[in-house]
């Protein structure tokens, strides 16, 4: 099963983003605390680590303890979701889709309803996230 976690001392917005991303893709959210990388890699399946580094948010993907991908997110917005919930990540960027397709529930939505370099997903409490991926 995929695991989503954060850096050791995340800002509240990073923690909320990671929890809602885990909810959206049906992954387990693990509170990082003092857990080291070895503790994270002891779980079966891929590990996604959400953190903030300078002006960017990072989504680092590890599979089998090895780095598989790193996605830089310039910013994100949260709005109230209208209608029914949609599970999974909806991605308009082919590179991001290819990086995530083997590790998370992701759908390529480029050219349909999404434009630019975006990841859209629905979280808990009627939240919809739109992440602006740095090209």
mmCIF file of C-alpha atoms in Angstrom, residues 21-67:
data_model
loop_
_atom_site.group_PDB
_atom_site.id
_atom_site.type_symbol
_atom_site.label_atom_id
_atom_site.label_comp_id
_atom_site.label_asym_id
_atom_site.label_seq_id
_atom_site.Cartn_x
_atom_site.Cartn_y
_atom_site.Cartn_z
ATOM 1 C CA UNK A 21 -3.539 13.650 -0.802
ATOM 2 C CA UNK A 22 -3.398 10.322 1.060
ATOM 3 C CA UNK A 23 -7.186 10.385 1.416
ATOM 4 C CA UNK A 24 -7.643 11.093 -2.284
ATOM 5 C CA UNK A 25 -5.433 8.252 -3.547
ATOM 6 C CA UNK A 26 -6.528 5.742 -0.906
ATOM 7 C CA UNK A 27 -3.095 5.670 0.719
ATOM 8 C CA UNK A 28 -2.106 5.432 4.355
ATOM 9 C CA UNK A 29 -1.020 8.696 5.990
ATOM 10 C CA UNK A 30 1.853 8.217 8.452
ATOM 11 C CA UNK A 31 2.767 10.914 10.948
ATOM 12 C CA UNK A 32 6.508 11.356 10.506
ATOM 13 C CA UNK A 33 7.608 12.502 13.948
ATOM 14 C CA UNK A 34 11.052 11.088 14.660
ATOM 15 C CA UNK A 35 10.753 8.293 12.113
ATOM 16 C CA UNK A 36 13.777 8.021 9.863
ATOM 17 C CA UNK A 37 13.842 7.058 6.207
ATOM 18 C CA UNK A 38 14.485 3.412 7.124
ATOM 19 C CA UNK A 39 11.273 3.353 9.150
ATOM 20 C CA UNK A 40 9.333 4.748 6.195
ATOM 21 C CA UNK A 41 10.819 2.259 3.746
ATOM 22 C CA UNK A 42 9.858 -0.659 5.989
ATOM 23 C CA UNK A 43 6.258 -0.221 4.764
ATOM 24 C CA UNK A 44 5.237 -2.231 1.718
ATOM 25 C CA UNK A 45 4.785 -0.135 -1.395
ATOM 26 C CA UNK A 46 5.758 3.340 -2.542
ATOM 27 C CA UNK A 47 6.357 6.244 -0.175
ATOM 28 C CA UNK A 48 5.401 9.836 -1.054
ATOM 29 C CA UNK A 49 7.008 12.551 1.063
ATOM 30 C CA UNK A 50 5.434 16.022 0.936
ATOM 31 C CA UNK A 51 7.610 18.901 2.119
ATOM 32 C CA UNK A 52 8.380 22.575 1.576
ATOM 33 C CA UNK A 53 11.777 23.603 0.272
ATOM 34 C CA UNK A 54 12.292 27.319 -0.233
ATOM 35 C CA UNK A 55 9.616 28.683 -2.553
ATOM 36 C CA UNK A 56 8.509 25.201 -3.684
ATOM 37 C CA UNK A 57 6.521 22.338 -2.248
ATOM 38 C CA UNK A 58 8.086 18.976 -3.073
ATOM 39 C CA UNK A 59 6.484 15.602 -3.627
ATOM 40 C CA UNK A 60 9.238 13.025 -3.471
ATOM 41 C CA UNK A 61 8.385 9.496 -4.585
ATOM 42 C CA UNK A 62 10.377 6.504 -3.343
ATOM 43 C CA UNK A 63 9.838 2.919 -4.411
ATOM 44 C CA UNK A 64 11.725 0.089 -2.752
ATOM 45 C CA UNK A 65 13.791 2.633 -0.837
ATOM 46 C CA UNK A 66 15.082 4.228 -4.051
ATOM 47 C CA UNK A 67 14.111 7.684 -5.359
#
